[in-house]
Short mmCIF file of C-alpha atoms in Angstrom, two decimals:
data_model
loop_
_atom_site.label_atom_id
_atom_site.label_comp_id
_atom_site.label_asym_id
_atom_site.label_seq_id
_atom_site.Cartn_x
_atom_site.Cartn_y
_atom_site.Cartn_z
CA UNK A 10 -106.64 -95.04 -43.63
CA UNK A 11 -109.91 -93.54 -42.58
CA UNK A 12 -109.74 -93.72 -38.93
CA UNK A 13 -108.26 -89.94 -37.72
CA UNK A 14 -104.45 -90.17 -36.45
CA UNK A 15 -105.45 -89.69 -32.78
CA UNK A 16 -108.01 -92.75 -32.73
CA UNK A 17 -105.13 -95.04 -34.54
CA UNK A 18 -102.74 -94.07 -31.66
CA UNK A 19 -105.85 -94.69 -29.31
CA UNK A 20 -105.75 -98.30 -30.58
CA UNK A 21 -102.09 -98.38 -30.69
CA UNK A 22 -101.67 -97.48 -26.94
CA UNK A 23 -104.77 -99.81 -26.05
CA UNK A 24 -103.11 -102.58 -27.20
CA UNK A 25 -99.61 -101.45 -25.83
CA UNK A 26 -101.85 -101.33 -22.69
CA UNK A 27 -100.67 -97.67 -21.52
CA UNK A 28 -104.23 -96.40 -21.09
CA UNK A 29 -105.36 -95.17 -17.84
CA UNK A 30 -108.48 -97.33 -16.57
CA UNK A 31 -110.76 -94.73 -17.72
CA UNK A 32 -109.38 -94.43 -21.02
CA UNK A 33 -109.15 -98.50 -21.52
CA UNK A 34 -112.86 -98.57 -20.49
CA UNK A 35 -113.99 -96.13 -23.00
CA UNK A 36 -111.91 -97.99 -25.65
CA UNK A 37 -113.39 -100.61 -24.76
CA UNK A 38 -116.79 -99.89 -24.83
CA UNK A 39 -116.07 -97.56 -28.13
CA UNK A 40 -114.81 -100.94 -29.98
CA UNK A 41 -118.58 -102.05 -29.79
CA UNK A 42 -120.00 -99.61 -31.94
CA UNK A 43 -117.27 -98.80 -34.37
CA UNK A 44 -116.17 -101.11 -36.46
CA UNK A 45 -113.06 -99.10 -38.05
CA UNK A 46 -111.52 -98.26 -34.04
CA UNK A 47 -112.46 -102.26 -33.92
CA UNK A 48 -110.40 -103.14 -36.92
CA UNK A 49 -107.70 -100.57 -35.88
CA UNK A 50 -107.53 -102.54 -32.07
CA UNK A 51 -107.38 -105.87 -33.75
CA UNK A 52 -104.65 -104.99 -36.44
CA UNK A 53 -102.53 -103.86 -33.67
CA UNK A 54 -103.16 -106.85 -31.84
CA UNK A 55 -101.83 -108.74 -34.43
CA UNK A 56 -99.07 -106.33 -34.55
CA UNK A 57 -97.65 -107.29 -31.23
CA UNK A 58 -99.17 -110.55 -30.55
CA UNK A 59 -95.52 -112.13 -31.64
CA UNK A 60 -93.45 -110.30 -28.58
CA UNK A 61 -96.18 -112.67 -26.54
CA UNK A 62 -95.61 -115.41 -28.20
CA UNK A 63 -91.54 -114.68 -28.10
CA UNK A 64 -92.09 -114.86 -24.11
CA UNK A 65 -90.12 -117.29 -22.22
CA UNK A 66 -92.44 -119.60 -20.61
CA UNK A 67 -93.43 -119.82 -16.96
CA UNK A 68 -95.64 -122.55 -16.03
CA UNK A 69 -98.71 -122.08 -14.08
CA UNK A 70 -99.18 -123.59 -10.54
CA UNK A 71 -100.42 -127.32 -11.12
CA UNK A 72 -103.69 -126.76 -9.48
CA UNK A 73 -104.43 -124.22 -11.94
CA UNK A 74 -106.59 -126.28 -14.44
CA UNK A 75 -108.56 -128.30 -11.85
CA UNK A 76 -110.07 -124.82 -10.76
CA UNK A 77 -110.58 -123.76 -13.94
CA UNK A 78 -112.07 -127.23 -15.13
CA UNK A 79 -114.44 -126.83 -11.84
CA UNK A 80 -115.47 -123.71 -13.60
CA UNK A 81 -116.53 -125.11 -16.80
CA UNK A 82 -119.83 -126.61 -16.10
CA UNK A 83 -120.95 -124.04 -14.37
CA UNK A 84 -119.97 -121.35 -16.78
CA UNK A 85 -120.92 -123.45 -19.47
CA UNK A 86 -125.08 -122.32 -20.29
CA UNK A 87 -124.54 -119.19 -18.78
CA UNK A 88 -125.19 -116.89 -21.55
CA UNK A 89 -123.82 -113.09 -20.24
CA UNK A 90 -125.85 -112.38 -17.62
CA UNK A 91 -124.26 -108.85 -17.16
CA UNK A 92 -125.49 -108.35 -20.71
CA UNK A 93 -128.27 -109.83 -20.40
CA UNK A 94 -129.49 -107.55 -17.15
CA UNK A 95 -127.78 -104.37 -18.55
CA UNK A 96 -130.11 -104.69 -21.78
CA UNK A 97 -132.95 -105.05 -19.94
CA UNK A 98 -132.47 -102.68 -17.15
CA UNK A 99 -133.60 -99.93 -19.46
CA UNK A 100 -137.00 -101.37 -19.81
CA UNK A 101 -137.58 -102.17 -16.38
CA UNK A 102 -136.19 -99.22 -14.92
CA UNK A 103 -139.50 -97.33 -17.12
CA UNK A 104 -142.06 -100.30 -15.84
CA UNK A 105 -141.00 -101.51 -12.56
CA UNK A 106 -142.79 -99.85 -9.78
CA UNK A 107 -141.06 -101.01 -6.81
CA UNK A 108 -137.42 -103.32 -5.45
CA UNK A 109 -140.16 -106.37 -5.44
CA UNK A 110 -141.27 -105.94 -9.03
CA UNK A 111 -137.41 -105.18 -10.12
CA UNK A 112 -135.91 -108.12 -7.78
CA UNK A 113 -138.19 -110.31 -9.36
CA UNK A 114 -137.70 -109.64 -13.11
CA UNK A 115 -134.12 -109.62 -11.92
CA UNK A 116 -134.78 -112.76 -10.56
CA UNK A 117 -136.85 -114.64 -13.22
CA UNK A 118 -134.33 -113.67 -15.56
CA UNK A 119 -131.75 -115.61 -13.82
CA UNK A 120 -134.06 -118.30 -12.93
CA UNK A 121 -134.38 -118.68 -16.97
CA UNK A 122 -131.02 -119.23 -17.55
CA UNK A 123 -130.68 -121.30 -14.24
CA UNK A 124 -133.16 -123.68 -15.05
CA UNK A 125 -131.40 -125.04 -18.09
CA UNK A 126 -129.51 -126.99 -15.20
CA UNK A 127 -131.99 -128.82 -13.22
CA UNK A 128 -129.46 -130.63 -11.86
CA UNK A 129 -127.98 -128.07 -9.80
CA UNK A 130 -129.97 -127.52 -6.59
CA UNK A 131 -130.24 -124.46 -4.17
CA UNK A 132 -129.30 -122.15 -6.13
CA UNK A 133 -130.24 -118.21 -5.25
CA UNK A 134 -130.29 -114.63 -6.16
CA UNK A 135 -129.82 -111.54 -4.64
CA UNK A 136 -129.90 -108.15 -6.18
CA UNK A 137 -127.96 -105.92 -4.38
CA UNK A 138 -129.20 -102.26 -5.18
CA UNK A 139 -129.57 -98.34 -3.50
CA UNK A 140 -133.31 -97.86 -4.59
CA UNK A 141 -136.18 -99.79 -6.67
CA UNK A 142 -134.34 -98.75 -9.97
CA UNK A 143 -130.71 -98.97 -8.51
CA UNK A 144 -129.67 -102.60 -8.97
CA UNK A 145 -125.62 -102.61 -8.72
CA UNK A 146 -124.95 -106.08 -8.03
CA UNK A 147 -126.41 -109.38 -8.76
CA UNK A 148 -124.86 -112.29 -6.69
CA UNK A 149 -125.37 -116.03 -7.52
CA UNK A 150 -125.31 -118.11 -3.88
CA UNK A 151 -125.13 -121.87 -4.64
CA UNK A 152 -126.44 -122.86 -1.01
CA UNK A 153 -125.02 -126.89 -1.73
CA UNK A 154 -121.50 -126.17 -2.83
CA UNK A 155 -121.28 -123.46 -0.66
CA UNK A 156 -120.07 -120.78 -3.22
CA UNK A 157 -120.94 -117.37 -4.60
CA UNK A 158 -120.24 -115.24 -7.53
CA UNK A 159 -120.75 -111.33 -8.03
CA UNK A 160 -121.93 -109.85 -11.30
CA UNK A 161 -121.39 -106.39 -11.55
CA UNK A 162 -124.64 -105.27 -13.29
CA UNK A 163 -124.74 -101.00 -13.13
CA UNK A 164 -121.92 -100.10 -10.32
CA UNK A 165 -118.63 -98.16 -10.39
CA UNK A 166 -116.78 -97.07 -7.16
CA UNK A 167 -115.05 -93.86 -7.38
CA UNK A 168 -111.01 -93.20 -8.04
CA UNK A 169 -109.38 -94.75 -5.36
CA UNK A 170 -111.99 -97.02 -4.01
CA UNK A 171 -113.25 -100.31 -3.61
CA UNK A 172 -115.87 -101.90 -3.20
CA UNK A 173 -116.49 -104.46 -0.49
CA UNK A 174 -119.47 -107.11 0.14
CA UNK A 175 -120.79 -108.28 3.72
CA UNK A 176 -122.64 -110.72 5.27
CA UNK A 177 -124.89 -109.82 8.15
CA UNK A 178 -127.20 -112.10 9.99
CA UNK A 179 -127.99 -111.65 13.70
CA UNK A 180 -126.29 -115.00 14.13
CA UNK A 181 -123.07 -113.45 13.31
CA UNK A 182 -123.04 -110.45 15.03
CA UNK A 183 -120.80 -107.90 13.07
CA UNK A 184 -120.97 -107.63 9.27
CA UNK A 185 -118.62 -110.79 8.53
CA UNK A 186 -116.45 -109.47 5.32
CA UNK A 187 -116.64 -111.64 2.07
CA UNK A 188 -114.12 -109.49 0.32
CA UNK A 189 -113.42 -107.05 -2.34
CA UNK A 190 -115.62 -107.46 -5.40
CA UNK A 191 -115.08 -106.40 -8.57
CA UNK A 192 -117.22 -103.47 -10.43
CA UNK A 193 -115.76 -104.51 -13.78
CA UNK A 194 -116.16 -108.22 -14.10
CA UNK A 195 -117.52 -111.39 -12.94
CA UNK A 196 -116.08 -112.25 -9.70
CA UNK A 197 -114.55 -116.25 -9.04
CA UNK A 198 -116.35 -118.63 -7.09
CA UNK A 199 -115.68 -117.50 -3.56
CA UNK A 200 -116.20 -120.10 -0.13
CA UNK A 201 -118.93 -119.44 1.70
CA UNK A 202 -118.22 -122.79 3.81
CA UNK A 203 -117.55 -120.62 6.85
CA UNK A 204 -121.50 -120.03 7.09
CA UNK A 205 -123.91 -122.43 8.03
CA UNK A 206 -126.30 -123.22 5.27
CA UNK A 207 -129.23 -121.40 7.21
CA UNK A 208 -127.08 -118.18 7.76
CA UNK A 209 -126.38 -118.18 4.25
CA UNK A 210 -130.08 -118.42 3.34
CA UNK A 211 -131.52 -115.46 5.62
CA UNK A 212 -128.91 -113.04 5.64
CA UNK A 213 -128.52 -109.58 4.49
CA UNK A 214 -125.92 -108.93 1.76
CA UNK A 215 -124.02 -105.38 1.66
CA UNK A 216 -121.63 -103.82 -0.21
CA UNK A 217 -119.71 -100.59 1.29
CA UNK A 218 -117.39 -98.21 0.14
CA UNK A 219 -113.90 -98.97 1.34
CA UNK A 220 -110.33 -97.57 0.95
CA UNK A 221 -108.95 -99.21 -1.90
CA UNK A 222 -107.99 -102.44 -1.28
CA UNK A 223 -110.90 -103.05 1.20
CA UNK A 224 -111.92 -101.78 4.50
CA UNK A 225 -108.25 -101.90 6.82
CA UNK A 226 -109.50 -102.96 9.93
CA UNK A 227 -112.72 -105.70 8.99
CA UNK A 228 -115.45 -103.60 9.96
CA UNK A 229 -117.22 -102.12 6.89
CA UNK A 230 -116.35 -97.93 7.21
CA UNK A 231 -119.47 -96.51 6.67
CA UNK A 232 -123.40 -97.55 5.71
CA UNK A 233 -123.99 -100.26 2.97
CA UNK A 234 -124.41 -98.65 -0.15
CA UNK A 235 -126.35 -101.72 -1.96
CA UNK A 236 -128.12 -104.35 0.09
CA UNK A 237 -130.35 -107.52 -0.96
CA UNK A 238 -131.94 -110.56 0.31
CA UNK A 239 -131.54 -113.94 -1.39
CA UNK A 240 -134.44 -115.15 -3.17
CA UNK A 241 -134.60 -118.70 -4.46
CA UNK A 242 -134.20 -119.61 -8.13
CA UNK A 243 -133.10 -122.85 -8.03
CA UNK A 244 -135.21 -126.08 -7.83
CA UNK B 12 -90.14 -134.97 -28.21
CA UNK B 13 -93.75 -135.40 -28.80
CA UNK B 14 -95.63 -133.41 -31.96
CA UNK B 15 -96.60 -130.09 -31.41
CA UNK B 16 -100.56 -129.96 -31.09
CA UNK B 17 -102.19 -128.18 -33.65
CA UNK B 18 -103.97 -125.30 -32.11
CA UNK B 19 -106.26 -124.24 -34.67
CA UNK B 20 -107.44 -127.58 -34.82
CA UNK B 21 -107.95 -127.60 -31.38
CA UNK B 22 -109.72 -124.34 -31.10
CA UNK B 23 -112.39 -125.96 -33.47
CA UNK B 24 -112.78 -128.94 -31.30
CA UNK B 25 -113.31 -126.70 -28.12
CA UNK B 26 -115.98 -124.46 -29.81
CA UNK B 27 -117.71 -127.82 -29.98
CA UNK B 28 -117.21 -127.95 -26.22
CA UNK B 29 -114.90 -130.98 -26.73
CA UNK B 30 -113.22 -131.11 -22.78
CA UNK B 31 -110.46 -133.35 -24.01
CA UNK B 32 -109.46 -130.78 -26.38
CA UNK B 33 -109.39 -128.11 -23.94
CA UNK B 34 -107.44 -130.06 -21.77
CA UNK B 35 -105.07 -130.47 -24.62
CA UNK B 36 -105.22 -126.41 -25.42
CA UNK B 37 -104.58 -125.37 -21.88
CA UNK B 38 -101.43 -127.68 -21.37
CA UNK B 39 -100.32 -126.62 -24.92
CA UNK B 40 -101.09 -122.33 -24.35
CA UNK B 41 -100.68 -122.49 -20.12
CA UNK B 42 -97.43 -121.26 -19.59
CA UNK B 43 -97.38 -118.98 -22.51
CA UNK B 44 -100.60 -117.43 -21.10
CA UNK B 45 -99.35 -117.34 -17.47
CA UNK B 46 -96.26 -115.73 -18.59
CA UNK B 47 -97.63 -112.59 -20.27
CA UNK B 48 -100.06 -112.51 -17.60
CA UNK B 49 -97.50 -112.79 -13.98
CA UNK B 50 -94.94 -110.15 -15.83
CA UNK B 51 -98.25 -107.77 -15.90
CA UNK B 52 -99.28 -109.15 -12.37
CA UNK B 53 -95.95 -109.59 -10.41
CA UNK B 54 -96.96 -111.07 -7.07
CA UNK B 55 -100.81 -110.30 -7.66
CA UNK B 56 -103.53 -112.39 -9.27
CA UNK B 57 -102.26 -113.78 -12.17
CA UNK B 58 -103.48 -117.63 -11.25
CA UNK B 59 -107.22 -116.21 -10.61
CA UNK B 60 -106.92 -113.80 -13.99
CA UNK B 61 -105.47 -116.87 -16.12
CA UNK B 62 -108.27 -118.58 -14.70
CA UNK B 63 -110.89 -116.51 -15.66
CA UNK B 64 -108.66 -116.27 -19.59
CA UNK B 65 -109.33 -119.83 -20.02
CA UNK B 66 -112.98 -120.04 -18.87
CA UNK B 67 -114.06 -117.30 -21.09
CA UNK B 68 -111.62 -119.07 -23.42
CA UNK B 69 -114.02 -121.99 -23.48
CA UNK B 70 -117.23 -119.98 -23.77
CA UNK B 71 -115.85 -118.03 -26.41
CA UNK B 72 -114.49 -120.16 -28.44
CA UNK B 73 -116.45 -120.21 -31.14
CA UNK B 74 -116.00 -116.58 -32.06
CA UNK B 75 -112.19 -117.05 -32.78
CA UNK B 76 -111.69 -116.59 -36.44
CA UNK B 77 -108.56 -117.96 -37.96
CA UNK B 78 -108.44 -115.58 -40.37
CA UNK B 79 -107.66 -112.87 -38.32
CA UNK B 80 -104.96 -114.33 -36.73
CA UNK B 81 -103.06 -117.33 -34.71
CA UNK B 82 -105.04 -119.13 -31.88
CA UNK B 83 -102.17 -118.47 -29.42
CA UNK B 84 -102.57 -114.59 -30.35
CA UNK B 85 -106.19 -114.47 -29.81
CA UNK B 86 -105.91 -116.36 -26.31
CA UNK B 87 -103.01 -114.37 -25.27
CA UNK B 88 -104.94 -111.41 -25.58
CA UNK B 89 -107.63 -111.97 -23.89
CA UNK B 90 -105.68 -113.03 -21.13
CA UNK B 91 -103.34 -109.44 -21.43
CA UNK B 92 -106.38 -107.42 -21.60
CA UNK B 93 -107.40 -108.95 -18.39
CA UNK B 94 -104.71 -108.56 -17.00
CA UNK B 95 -104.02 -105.06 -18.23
CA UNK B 96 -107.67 -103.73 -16.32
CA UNK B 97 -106.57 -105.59 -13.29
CA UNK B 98 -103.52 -103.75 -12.88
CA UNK B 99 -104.89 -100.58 -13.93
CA UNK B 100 -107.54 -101.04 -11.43
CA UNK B 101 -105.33 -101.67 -8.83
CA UNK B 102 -101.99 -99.69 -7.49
CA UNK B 103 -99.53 -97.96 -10.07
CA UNK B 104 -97.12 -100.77 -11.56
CA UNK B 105 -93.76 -99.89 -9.78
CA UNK B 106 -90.95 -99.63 -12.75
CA UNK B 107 -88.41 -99.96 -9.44
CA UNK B 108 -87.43 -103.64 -9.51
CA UNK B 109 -87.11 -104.17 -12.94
CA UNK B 110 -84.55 -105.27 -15.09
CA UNK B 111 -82.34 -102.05 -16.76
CA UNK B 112 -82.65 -102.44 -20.48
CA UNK B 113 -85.04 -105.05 -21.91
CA UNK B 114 -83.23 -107.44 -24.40
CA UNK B 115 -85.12 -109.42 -26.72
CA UNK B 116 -84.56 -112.97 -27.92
CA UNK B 117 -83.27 -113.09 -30.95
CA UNK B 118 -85.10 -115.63 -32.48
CA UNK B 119 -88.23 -117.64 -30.97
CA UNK B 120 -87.27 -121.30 -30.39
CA UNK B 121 -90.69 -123.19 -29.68
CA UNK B 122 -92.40 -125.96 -30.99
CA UNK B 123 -95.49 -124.42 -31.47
CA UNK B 124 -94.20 -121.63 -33.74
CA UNK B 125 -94.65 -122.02 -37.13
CA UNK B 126 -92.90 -120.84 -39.83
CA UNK B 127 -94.99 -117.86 -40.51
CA UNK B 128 -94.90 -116.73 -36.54
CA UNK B 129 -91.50 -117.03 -37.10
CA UNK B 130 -91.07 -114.91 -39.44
CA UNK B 131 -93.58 -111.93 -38.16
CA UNK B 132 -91.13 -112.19 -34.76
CA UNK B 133 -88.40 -111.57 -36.86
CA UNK B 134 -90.29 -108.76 -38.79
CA UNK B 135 -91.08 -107.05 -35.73
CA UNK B 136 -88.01 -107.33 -33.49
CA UNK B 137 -86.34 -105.26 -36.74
CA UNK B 138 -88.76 -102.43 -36.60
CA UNK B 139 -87.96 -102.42 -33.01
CA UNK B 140 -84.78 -102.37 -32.68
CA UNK B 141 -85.00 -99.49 -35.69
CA UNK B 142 -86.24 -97.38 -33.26
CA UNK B 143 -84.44 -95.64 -30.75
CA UNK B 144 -83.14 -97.68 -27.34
CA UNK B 145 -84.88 -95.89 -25.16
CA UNK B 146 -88.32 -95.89 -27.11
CA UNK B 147 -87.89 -99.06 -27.48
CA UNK B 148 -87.45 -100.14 -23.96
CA UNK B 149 -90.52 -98.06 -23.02
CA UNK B 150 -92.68 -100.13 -25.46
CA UNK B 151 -91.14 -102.98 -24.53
CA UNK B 152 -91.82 -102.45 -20.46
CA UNK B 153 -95.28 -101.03 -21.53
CA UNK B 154 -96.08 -104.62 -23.40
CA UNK B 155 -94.46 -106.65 -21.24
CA UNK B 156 -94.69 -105.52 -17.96
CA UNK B 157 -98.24 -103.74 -18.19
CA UNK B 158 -96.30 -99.90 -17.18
CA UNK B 159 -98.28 -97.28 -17.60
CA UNK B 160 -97.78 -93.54 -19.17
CA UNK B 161 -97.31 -92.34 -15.62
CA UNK B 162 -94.45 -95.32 -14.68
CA UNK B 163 -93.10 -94.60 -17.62
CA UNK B 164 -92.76 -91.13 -16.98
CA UNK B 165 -91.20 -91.33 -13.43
CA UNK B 166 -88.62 -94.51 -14.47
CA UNK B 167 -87.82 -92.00 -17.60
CA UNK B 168 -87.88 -88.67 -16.22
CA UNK B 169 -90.06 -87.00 -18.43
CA UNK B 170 -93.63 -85.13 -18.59
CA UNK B 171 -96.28 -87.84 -18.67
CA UNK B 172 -97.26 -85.20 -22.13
CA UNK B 173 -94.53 -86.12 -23.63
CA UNK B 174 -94.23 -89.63 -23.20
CA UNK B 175 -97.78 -89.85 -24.74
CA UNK B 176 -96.14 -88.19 -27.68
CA UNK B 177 -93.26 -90.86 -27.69
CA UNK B 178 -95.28 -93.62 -27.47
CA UNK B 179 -97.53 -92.50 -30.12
CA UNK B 180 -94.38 -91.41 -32.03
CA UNK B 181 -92.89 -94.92 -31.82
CA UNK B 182 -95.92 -96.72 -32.36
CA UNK B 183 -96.43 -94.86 -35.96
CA UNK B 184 -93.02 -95.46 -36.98
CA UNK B 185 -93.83 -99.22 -36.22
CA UNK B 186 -96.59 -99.21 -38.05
CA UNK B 187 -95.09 -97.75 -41.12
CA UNK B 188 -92.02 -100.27 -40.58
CA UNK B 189 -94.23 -103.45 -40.36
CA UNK B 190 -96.04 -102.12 -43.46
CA UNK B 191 -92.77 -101.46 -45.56
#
């Protein structure tokens, strides 16, 4: 065995899942870029895999694959965008000179992998960031099915807090909540269908920092932390 | 009693993006999948993480290498690591409401098992139960129920130190058993 004792029970306890979030994160990001810590995780995996597969069943609400199947063609040419902007925020972070030139490399590289589907109109971007080289968030606003998504791109809220995203258009009045996003993964296809088309297009997005869980009484707590403007990418 | 699907065969279609087949994958794999995930996720997301198990399911599909182990395995843990950040992320998994003592099945009656599986359940509820009760309950309410070092520590009274050591212990000893 040439992986030291303490990163075999590393893998051991990643698998068992008794990691702190921290800890799981840095596993996880470890695994990348070392292959034996890799091999160690996936041995254990197999390991334990048969107390999962020993599980009693419990079936799934019936709706369950319709949403998921709804999911599909979307999901389906997206390459990993997080990936995708995280590898190239390096680069821009040493060329771009201002939010415009950022937003829009941000923006033509989702417009690259958004064109492969003429077919889907309206679509937009915003990049939700602090400063010119601060992009946190990128959200994906499909204007016709009234949806969004939120990719995490460079954002992590502190122990104990969340992260919540806004909508604010003069229309509205108060920042309008759209809920809790997620600074570790994609989020699901949320409604925007409260939101007239037009508010949807001109509005200011904003994520705050919230108690965990999300702001307790619908008004964000404090100033937005990242804010963006749609732009369109879409046909 | 209809055959059981072949997964593997399955998995190949849907890394050719073959919808009927993933149809086919998710009714065969859903309620295994759903279980692991709503013991982890009691009362929280489970439906939206499953969700997101199976989508990344389909896009990933093509990386799943049979070599390195059974289809059901490789879905199931994509779906438990999921579901393992998403309750880490959120509040501490209460140990409160569950069941004293975890008992495990003594053999694995499904359809879908083969032989083989069979047999590696059978290998690995020995090693476990040669291990101490109560190390073996803690691994088996860390695994199945997603408890943390910290849960573990309060439901077993000890220094969340020490527990590290006992899981670690335990897991070695499993190791070597499996091995043997």
């Amino acid at each position: 065995m040439s992986l030291p004792d303490d990163d075999e029970g590393l893998a051991a306890e990643y698998v068992l899942g008794t990691l702190n979030a921290n800890e799981r994160a840095a596993v996880a990001a470890r695994r990348l870029r070392e292959p034996e810590l890799d091999a160690a995780i996936s041995a254990w995996e197999a390991r334990l895999a048969p107390l999962s597969e020993a599980a009693p069943p419990v079936w799934p609400p019936p709706e369950l694959y319709a949403r998921i199947e709804a999911r599909l063609g979307a999901a389906n040419p997206v390459v990993d965008l997080t990936s995708v902007l995280s590898a190239r925020l390096a680069r821009w972070r040493a060329t771009a000179a201002g939010a415009g030139v950022l937003a829009a490399a941000l923006a033509a590289a989702l417009g690259v992998v958004v064109a492969a589907r003429p077919s889907v109109p309206h679509q937009f971007v915003a990049v939700l960031q602090k400063g010119p080289d601060e992009p946190a968030f990128a959200m994906t606003v499909d204007v016709d099915k009234q949806e969004f998504t939120v990719r995490p791109v460079a954002a992590k809220p502190p122990e104990g807090k969340s992260y919540e995203l806004w909508i604010i258009a003069p229309k509205l009045g108060a920042p309008r909540s759209l809920g809790v996003i997620d600074a570790n993964a994609v989020s699901p296809e949320r409604r925007l269908s409260a939101y007239d088309p037009s508010v949807v297009r001109e509005a200011t997005y904003a994520v705050t920092l919230e108690p965990q869980g999300g702001s307790p009484n619908g008004a964000p707590s404090g100033a937005p932390v990242f804010v963006g403007k749609l732009i369109p990418v879409g046909p | 009693m209809t055959a059981a699907p072949d997964l593997a065969d399955l998995m190949r279609r849907v890394a050719a993006q073959d919808r009927a087949a993933f149809a086919e994958l998710y009714r065969a794999t859903s309620a295994k999948l759903f279980a692991v995930v709503s013991r982890i996720l009691p009362g929280g997301d489970a439906s939206e993480v499953v969700q997101e198990a199976y989508v990344k399911i389909w896009q990933r599909a093509s990386d799943f290498d049979a070599a390195k182990g059974s289809p059901l395995a490789w879905m199931t843990t994509i779906a438990r690591n999921r579901a393992l950040d998403e309750a880490r992320r959120t509040k501490p998994v209460s140990l409160e409401d569950m069941p004293e003592g975890f008992e495990l099945a003594g053999e694995f009656i499904d359809p879908l098992a083969t032989r083989d599986r069979k047999q590696a359940y059978a290998a690995l509820l020995r090693c476990l139960n040669a291990l101490e009760p109560e190390r073996r309950e803690m691994i088996m309410l860390a695994y199945y129920r997603g408890a943390s070092r910290e849960a573990l520590a309060t439901r077993f009274n000890a220094p969340v130190g020490t527990v590290k050591t006992w899981l670690r212990r335990s897991l070695a000893q499993l190791k070597d058993c499996l091995s043997s």
